[in-house]
Short mmCIF file of C-alpha atoms in Angstrom, two decimals:
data_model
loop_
_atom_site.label_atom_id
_atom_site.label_comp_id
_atom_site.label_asym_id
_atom_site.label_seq_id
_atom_site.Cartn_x
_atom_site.Cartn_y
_atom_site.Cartn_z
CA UNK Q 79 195.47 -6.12 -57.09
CA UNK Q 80 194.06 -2.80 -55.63
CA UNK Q 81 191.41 -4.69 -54.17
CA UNK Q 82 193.45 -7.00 -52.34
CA UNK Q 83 195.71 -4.36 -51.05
CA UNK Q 84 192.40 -2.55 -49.54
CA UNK Q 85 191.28 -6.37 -48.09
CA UNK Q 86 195.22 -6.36 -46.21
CA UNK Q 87 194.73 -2.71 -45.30
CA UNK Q 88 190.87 -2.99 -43.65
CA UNK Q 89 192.23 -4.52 -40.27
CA UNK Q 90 194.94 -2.03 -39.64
CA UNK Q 91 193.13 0.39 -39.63
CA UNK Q 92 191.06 -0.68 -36.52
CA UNK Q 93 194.81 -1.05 -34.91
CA UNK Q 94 195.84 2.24 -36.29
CA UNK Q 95 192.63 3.61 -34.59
CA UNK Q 96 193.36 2.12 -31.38
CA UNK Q 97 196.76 3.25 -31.12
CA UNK Q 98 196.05 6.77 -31.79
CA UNK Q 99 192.89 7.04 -30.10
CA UNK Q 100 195.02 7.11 -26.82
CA UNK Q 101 194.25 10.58 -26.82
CA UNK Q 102 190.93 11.61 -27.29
CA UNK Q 103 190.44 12.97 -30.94
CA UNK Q 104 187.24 13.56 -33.19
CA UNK Q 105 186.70 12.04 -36.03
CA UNK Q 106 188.11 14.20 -38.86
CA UNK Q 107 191.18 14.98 -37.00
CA UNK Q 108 192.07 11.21 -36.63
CA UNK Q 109 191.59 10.79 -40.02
CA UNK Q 110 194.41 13.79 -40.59
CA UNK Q 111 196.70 11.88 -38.28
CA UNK Q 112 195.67 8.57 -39.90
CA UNK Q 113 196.49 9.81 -43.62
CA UNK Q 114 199.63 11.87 -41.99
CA UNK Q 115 201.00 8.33 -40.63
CA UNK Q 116 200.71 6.81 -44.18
CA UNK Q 117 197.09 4.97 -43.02
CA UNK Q 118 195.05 5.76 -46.00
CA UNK Q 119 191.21 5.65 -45.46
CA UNK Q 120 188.08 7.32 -46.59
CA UNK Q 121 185.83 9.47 -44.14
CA UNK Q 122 183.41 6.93 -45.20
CA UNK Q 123 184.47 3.72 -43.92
CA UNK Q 124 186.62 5.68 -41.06
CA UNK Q 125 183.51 7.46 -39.40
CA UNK Q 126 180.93 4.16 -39.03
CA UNK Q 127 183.63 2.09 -38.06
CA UNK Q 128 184.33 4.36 -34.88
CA UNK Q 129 180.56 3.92 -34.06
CA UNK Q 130 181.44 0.46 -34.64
CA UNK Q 131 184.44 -0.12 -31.86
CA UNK Q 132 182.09 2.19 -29.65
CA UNK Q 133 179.54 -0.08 -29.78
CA UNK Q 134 181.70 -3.11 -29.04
CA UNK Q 135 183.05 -1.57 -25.92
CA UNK Q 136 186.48 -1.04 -27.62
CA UNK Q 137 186.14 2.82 -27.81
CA UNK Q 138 184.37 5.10 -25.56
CA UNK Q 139 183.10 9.09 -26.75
CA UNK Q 140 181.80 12.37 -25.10
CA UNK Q 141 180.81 15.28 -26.78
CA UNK Q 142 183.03 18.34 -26.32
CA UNK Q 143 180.32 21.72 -27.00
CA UNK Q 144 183.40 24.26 -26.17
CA UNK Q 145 184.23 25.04 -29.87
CA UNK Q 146 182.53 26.56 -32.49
CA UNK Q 147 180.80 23.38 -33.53
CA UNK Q 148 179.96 20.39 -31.33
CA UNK Q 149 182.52 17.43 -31.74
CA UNK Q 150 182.34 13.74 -30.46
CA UNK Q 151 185.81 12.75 -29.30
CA UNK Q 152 186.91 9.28 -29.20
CA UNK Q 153 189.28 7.60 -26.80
CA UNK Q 154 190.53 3.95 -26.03
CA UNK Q 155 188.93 2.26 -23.21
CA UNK Q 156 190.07 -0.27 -20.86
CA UNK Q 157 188.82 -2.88 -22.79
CA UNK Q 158 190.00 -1.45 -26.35
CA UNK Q 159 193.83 -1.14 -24.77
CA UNK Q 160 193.60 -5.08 -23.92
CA UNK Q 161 192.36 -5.62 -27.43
CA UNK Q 162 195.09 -3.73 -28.83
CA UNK Q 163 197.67 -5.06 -26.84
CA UNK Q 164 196.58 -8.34 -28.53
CA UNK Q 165 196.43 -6.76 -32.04
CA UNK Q 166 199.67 -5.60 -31.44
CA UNK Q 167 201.42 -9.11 -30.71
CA UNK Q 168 199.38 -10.50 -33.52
CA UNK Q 169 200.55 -8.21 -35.77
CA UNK Q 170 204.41 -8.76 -34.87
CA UNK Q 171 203.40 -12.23 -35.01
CA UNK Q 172 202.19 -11.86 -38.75
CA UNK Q 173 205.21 -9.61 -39.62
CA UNK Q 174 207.25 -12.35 -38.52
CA UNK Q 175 206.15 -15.01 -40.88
CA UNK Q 176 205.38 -12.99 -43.72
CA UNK Q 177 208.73 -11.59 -44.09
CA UNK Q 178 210.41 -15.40 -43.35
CA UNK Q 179 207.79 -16.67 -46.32
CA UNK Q 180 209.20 -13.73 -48.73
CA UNK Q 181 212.52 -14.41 -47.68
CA UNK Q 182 212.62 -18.11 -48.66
CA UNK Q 183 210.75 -17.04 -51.46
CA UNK Q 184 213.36 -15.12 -52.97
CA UNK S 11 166.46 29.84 -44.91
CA UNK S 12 164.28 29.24 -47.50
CA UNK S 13 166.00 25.94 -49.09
CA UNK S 14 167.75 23.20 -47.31
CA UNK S 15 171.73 23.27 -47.85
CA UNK S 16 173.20 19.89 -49.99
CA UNK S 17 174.85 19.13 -46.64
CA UNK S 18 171.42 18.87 -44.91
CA UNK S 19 169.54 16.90 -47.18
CA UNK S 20 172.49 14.42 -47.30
CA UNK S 21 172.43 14.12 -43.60
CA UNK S 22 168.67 13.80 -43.61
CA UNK S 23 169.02 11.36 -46.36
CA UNK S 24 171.71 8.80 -44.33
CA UNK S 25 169.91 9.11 -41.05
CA UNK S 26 166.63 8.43 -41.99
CA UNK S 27 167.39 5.38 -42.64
CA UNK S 28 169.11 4.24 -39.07
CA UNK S 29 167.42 3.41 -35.83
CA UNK S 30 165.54 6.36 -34.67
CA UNK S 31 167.40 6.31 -31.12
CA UNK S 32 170.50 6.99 -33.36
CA UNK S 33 169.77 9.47 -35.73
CA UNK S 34 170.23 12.87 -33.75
CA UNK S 35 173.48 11.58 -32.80
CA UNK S 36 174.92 10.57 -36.16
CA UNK S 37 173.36 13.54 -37.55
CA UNK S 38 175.33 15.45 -35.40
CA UNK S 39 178.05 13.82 -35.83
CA UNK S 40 178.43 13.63 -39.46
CA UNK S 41 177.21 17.45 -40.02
CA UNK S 42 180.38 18.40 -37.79
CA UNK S 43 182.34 16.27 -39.86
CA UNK S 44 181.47 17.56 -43.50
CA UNK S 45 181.95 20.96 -41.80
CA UNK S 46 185.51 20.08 -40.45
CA UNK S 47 186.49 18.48 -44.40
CA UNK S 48 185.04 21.30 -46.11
CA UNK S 49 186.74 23.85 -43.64
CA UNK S 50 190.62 22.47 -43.96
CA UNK S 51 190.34 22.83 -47.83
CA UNK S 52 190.19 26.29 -47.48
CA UNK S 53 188.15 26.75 -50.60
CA UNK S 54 187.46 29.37 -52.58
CA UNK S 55 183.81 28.39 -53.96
CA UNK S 56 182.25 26.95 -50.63
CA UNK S 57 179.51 25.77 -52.46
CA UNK S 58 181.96 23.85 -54.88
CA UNK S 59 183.82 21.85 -52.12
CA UNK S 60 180.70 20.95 -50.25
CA UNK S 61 179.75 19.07 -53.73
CA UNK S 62 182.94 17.72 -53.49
CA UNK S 63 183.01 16.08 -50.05
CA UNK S 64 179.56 15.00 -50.70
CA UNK S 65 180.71 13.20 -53.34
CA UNK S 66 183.66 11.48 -51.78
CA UNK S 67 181.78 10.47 -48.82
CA UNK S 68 179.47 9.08 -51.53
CA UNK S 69 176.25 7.60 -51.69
CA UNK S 70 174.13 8.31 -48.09
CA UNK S 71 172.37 4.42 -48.51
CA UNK S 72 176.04 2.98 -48.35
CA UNK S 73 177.25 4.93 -45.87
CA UNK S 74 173.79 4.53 -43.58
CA UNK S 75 174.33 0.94 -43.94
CA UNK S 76 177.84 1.20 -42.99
CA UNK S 77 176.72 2.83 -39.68
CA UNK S 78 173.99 0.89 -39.17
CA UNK S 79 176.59 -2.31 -39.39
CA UNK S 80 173.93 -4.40 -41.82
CA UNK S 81 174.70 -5.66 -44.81
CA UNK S 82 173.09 -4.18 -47.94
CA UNK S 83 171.75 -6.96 -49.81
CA UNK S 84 167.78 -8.93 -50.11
CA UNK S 85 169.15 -12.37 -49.74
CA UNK S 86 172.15 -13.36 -48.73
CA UNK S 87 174.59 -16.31 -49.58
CA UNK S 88 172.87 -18.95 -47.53
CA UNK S 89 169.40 -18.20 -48.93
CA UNK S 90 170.56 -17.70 -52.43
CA UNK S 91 171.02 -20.75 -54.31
CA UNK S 92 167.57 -22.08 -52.50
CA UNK S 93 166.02 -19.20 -54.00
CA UNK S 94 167.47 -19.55 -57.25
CA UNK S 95 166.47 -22.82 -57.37
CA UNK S 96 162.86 -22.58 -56.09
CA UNK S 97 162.27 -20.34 -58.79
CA UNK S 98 163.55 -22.08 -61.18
CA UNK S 99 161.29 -25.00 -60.43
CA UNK S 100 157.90 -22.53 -60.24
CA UNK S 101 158.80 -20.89 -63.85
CA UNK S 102 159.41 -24.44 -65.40
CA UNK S 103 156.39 -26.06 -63.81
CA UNK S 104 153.60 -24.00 -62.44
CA UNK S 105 153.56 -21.58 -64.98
CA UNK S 106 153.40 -23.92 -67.91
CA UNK S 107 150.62 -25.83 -65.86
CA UNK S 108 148.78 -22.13 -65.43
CA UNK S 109 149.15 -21.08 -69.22
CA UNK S 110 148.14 -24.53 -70.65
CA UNK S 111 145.30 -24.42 -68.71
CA UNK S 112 144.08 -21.17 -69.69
CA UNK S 113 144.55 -21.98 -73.39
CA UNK S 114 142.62 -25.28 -72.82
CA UNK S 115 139.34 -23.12 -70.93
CA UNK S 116 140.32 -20.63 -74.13
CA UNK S 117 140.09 -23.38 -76.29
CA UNK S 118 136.99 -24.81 -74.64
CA UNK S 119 135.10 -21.67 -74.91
CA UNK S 120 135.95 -21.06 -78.61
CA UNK S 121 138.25 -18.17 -78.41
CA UNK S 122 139.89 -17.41 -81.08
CA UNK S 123 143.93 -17.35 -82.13
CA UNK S 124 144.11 -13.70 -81.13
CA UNK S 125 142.83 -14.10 -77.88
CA UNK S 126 144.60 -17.16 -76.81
CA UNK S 127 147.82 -15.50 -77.88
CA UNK S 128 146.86 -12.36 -75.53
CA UNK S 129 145.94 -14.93 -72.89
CA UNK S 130 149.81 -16.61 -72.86
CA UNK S 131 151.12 -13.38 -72.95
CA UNK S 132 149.00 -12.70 -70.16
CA UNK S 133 149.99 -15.79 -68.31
CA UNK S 134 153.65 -15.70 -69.22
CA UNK S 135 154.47 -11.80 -68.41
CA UNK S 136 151.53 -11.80 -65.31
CA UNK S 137 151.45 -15.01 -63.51
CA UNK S 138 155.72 -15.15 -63.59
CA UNK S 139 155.98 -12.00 -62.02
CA UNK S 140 153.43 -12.75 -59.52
CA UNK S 141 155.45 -15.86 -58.85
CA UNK S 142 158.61 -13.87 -58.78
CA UNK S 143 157.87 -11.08 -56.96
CA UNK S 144 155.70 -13.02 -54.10
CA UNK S 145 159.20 -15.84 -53.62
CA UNK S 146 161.00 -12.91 -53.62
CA UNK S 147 158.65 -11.68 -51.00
CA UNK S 148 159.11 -14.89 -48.90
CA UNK S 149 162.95 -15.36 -49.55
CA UNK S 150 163.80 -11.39 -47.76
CA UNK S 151 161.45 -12.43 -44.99
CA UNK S 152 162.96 -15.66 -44.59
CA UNK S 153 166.71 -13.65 -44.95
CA UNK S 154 165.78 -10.91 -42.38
CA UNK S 155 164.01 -13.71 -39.37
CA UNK S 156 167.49 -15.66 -40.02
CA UNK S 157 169.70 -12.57 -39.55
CA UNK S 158 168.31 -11.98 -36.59
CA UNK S 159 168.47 -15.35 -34.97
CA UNK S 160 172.17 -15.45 -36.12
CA UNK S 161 173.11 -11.92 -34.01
CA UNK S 162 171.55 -13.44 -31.55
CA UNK S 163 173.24 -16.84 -31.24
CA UNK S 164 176.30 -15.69 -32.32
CA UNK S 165 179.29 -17.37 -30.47
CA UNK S 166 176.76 -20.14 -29.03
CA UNK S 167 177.43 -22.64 -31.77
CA UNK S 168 178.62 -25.98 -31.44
CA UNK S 169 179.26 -28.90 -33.67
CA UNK S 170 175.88 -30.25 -31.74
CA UNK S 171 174.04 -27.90 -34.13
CA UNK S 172 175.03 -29.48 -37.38
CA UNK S 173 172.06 -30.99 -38.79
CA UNK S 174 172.07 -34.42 -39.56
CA UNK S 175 172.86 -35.95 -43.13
CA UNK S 176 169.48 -37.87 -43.99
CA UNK S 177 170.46 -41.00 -45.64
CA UNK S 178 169.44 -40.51 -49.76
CA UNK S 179 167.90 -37.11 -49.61
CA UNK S 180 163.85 -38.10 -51.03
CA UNK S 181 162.35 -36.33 -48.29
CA UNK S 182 164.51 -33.23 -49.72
CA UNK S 183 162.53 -34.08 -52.99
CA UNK S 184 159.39 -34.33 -51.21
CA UNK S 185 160.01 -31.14 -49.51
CA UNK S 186 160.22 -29.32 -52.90
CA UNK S 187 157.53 -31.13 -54.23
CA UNK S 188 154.85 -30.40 -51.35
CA UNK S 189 156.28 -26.64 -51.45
CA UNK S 190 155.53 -26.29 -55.06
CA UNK S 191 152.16 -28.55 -54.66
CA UNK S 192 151.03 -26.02 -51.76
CA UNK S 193 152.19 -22.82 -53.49
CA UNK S 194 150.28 -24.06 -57.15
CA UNK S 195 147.18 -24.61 -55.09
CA UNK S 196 147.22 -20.96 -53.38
CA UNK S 197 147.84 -19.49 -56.61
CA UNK S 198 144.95 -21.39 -58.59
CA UNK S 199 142.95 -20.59 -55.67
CA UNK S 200 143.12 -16.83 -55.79
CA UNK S 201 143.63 -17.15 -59.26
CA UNK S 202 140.08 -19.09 -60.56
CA UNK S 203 138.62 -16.52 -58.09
CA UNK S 204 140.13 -13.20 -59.13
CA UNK S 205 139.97 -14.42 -63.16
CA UNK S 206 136.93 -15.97 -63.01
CA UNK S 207 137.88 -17.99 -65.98
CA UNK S 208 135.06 -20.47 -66.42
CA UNK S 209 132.29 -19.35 -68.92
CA UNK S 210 128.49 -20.65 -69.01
CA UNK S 211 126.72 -21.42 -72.07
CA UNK S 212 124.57 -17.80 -71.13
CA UNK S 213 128.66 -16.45 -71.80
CA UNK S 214 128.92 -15.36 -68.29
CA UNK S 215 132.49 -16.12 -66.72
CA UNK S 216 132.66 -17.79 -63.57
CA UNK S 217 134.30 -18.99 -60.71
CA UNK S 218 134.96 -22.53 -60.02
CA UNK S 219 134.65 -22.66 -56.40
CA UNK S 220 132.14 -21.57 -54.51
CA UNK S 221 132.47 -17.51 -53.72
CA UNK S 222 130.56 -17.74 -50.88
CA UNK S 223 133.56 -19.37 -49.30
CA UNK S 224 135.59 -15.98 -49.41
CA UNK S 225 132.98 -14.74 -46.43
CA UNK S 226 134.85 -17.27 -44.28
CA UNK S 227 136.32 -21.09 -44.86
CA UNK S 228 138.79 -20.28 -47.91
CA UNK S 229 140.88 -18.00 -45.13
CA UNK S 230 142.01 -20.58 -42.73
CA UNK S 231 142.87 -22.86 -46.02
CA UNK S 232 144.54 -20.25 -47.52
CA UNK S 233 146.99 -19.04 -44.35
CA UNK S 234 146.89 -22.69 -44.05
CA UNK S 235 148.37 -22.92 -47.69
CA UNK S 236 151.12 -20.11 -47.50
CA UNK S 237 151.77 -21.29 -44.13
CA UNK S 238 152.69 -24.46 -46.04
CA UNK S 239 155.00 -23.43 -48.22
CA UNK S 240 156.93 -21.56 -45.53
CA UNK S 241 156.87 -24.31 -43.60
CA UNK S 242 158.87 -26.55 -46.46
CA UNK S 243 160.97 -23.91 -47.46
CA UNK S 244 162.44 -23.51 -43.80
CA UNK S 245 162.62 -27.65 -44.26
CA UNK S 246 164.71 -27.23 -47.41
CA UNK S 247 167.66 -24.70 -45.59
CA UNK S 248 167.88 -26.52 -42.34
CA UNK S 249 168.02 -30.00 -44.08
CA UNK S 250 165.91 -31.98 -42.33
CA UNK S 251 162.88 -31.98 -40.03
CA UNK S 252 163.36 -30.56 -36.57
CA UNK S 253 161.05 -30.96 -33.89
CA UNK S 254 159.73 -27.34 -34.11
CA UNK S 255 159.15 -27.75 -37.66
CA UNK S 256 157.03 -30.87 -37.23
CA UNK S 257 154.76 -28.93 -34.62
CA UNK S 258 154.46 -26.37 -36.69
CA UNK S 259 153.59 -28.34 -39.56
CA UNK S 260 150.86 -30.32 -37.17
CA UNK S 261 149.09 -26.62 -36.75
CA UNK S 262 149.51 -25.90 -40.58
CA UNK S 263 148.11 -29.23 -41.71
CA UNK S 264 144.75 -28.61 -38.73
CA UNK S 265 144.68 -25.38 -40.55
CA UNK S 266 143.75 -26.83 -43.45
CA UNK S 267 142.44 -30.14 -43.17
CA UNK S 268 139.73 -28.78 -40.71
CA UNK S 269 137.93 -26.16 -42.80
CA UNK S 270 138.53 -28.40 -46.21
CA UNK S 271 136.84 -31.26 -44.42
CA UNK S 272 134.02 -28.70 -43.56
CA UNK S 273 133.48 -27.59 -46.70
CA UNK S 274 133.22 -31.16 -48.14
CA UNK S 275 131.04 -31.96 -45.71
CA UNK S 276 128.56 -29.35 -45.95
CA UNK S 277 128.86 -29.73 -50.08
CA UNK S 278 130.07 -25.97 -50.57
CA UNK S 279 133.04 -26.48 -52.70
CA UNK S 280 131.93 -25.96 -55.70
CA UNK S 281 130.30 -23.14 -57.46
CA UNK S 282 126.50 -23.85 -57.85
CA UNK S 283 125.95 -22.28 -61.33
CA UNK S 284 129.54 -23.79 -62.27
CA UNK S 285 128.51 -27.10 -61.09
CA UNK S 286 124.72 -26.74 -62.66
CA UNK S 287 126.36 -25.89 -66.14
CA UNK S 288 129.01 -29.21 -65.89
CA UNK S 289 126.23 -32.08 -64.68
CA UNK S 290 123.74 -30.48 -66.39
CA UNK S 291 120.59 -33.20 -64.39
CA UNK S 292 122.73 -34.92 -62.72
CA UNK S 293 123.27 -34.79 -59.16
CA UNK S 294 126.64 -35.38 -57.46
CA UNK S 295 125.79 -38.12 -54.57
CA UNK S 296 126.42 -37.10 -51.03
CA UNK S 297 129.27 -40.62 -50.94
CA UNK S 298 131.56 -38.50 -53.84
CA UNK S 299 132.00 -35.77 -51.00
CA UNK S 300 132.84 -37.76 -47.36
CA UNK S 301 134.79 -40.03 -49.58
CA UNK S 302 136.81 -36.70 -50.63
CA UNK S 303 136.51 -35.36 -46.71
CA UNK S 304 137.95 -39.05 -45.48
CA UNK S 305 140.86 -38.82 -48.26
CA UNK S 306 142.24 -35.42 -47.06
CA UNK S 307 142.10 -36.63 -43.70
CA UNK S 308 143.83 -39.94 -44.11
CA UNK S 309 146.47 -37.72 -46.32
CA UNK S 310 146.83 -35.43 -43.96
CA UNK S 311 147.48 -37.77 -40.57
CA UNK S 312 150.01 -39.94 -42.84
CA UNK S 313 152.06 -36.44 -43.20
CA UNK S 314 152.00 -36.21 -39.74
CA UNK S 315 152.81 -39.23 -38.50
CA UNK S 316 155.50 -39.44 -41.36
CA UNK S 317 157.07 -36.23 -39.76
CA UNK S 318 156.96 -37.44 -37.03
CA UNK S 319 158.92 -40.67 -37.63
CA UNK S 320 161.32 -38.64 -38.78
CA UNK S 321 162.59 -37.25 -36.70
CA UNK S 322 161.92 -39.78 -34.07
CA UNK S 323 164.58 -41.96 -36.06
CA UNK S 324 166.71 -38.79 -36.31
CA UNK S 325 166.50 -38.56 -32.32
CA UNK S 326 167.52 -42.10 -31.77
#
């Protein structure tokens, strides 16, 4: 069961990310606001997966040297707010059916 | 500072293992990161709750291959089952073939029931991991050339690419048959060379072939040979003979035929003290060889042309 919950959470988080990630944040302060929002994932799978969007075009980063240690701060690009847009209505979409299937269902 | 902090070498550890272009970034990255988790714990034992991070963000090969987006596994899906199979087929038939034919030249040469049990342990524990470990070999190489042809063509397929259903799959049969054929014939090869299992009356032990080859014909034949085997095993996955394939098989099969026809020709197969001890006075005639030399010829064009039938009738 847990590991079917973790296979329904693994694309939200990209939304979650993409959402957020409006403004710019570094990594371990998105996963604050992540877990503070109720999105639960691990440093591990958060941190690669950034990499990952920024690599796809989705996300874009700059380094910001003006604190104490250097920090790479992530924000949406033009292409990741299409994408997201998308997720969005897909999402609502999803929500839709799944709660007329449980409905019916009980 | 003397030693390297746990924070360090785990760094060290995940980005040593990405693209080099990569690393400083990462490293970077991820060192600012532990920092930042350690830091809003507030701990009391520093050195305690850098263990613990460490530990959640768990083991650096995981989380390298996580960043560097590839999967973590030798052979994947696709490849498996072939490779399961293929092995399958070499434990059941070459390495019988290879132990009973060490007990025979045991047997031949008077050994006694000691010794031939030490030779099938020999055979069974050495020759199957040889065969293991070299498929093994073949089946990553095969896993990492398709994973890269598959990022590359990503989002180009079409239904055009299906390959087509051959009607009763015996040339699927074949294909297995030739691989295994090609693969025995390296390893006996290499093998009668490196074990030098035949012994004289004078108790020497010899090799069967000729070792003056191994200064220059038994190469070609043996690239030839593994070339071979590749050859069929990329026949197996895709199903059916492409037209690449058949070319490449065309170079494979000069490969071989060429230097094998030489060295019938010129009568330098054999091993001259191996052949002296088995006719004893009599001479092989010169017809034994070009009728060899014309039979691996004829074999070898009828493969082509076969091939090439194939998937002529495919095309059409």
């Amino acid at each position: 069961m847990q590991g079917q919950a973790q296979e329904l959470r693994r694309g939200t988080v990209v939304l979650a990310c993409l959402v957020l990630l409006e403004e710019p944040q570094y990594g371990y302060a998105l996963l604050e606001t992540l877990e503070a929002a109720g999105v639960a994932v691990e440093g591990n799978t958060l941190y690669p997966l950034l990499r990952r969007l920024e690599k796809q075009g989705l996300l874009t980063s700059e380094w910001n040297t003006d604190e104490s240690r250097p920090r790479k701060f992530y924000s949406v690009s033009t292409e990741g707010a299409v994408v997201r847009a998308e997720l969005v209505d897909e999402w609502r979409g999803l929500v839709t059916s799944i709660s007329a299937l449980t409905k019916e269902d009980s | 500072m003397s030693t390297s902090t746990l924070t360090d070498r785990y760094v060290h550890d995940v980005v040593r293992r990405l693209p080099a272009d990569q690393r400083q970034d990462v490293a970077t990255e991820l060192r600012g990161t532990i920092a930042d988790t350690i830091e809003a714990r507030r701990p009391e034992d520093a050195e305690q709750a850098e263990h613990a991070v460490l530990t959640e963000m768990g083991d650096p090969i995981h989380l390298a291959a996580q960043y560097a987006d590839r999967p973590n596994v030798l052979i994947g899906p696709t490849l498996y089952s072939t490779y399961i199979r293929l092995l399958v087929i070499l434990l059941c038939t070459v390495l019988p073939l290879v132990t009973v034919a060490l007990v025979i030249i045991d047997v031949l040469d008077g050994v006694g029931a000691e010794g031939i049990l030490g030779t099938v342990a020999w055979a069974v524990f050495g020759v199957g991991a040889q065969i293991i470990a070299w498929t093994t070999v073949v089946f990553a190489l095969l896993e990492r050339a398709q994973r890269r042809r598959h990022t590359r063509a990503a989002g180009n397929w079409s239904p055009k690419d299906l390959t087509q259903i051959t009607p009763r799959d015996r040339a699927g049969g074949s294909a297995w048959a030739s691989a295994v054929f090609s693969a025995a014939a390296l390893g006996l090869i290499v093998w009668q060379q490196v074990a030098q299992p035949f012994r004289t009356d004078a108790g020497e032990q010899i090799a069967i072939l000729d070792p003056a080859l191994w200064n220059g014909w038994i190469w070609p034949l043996l690239i030839g040979l593994g070339a071979a085997v590749v050859a069929q095993l990329l026949r197996i996955i895709s199903g059916g003979w492409t037209r690449k394939l058949v070319l490449a098989y065309l170079v494979i099969e000069v490969l071989q035929v060429v230097p094998m026809v030489w060295i019938l020709y010129q009568q330098e197969l054999f091993n001259p003290a191996f052949l002296a001890e088995v006719n004893q006075d009599w001479t092989t005639p010169d017809e034994v060889y070009t009728g060899a030399a014309v039979i691996v010829v004829i074999l070898a064009v009828g493969g082509v042309v076969g091939r090439f039938r194939q998937i002529a009738t495919k095309a059409s």
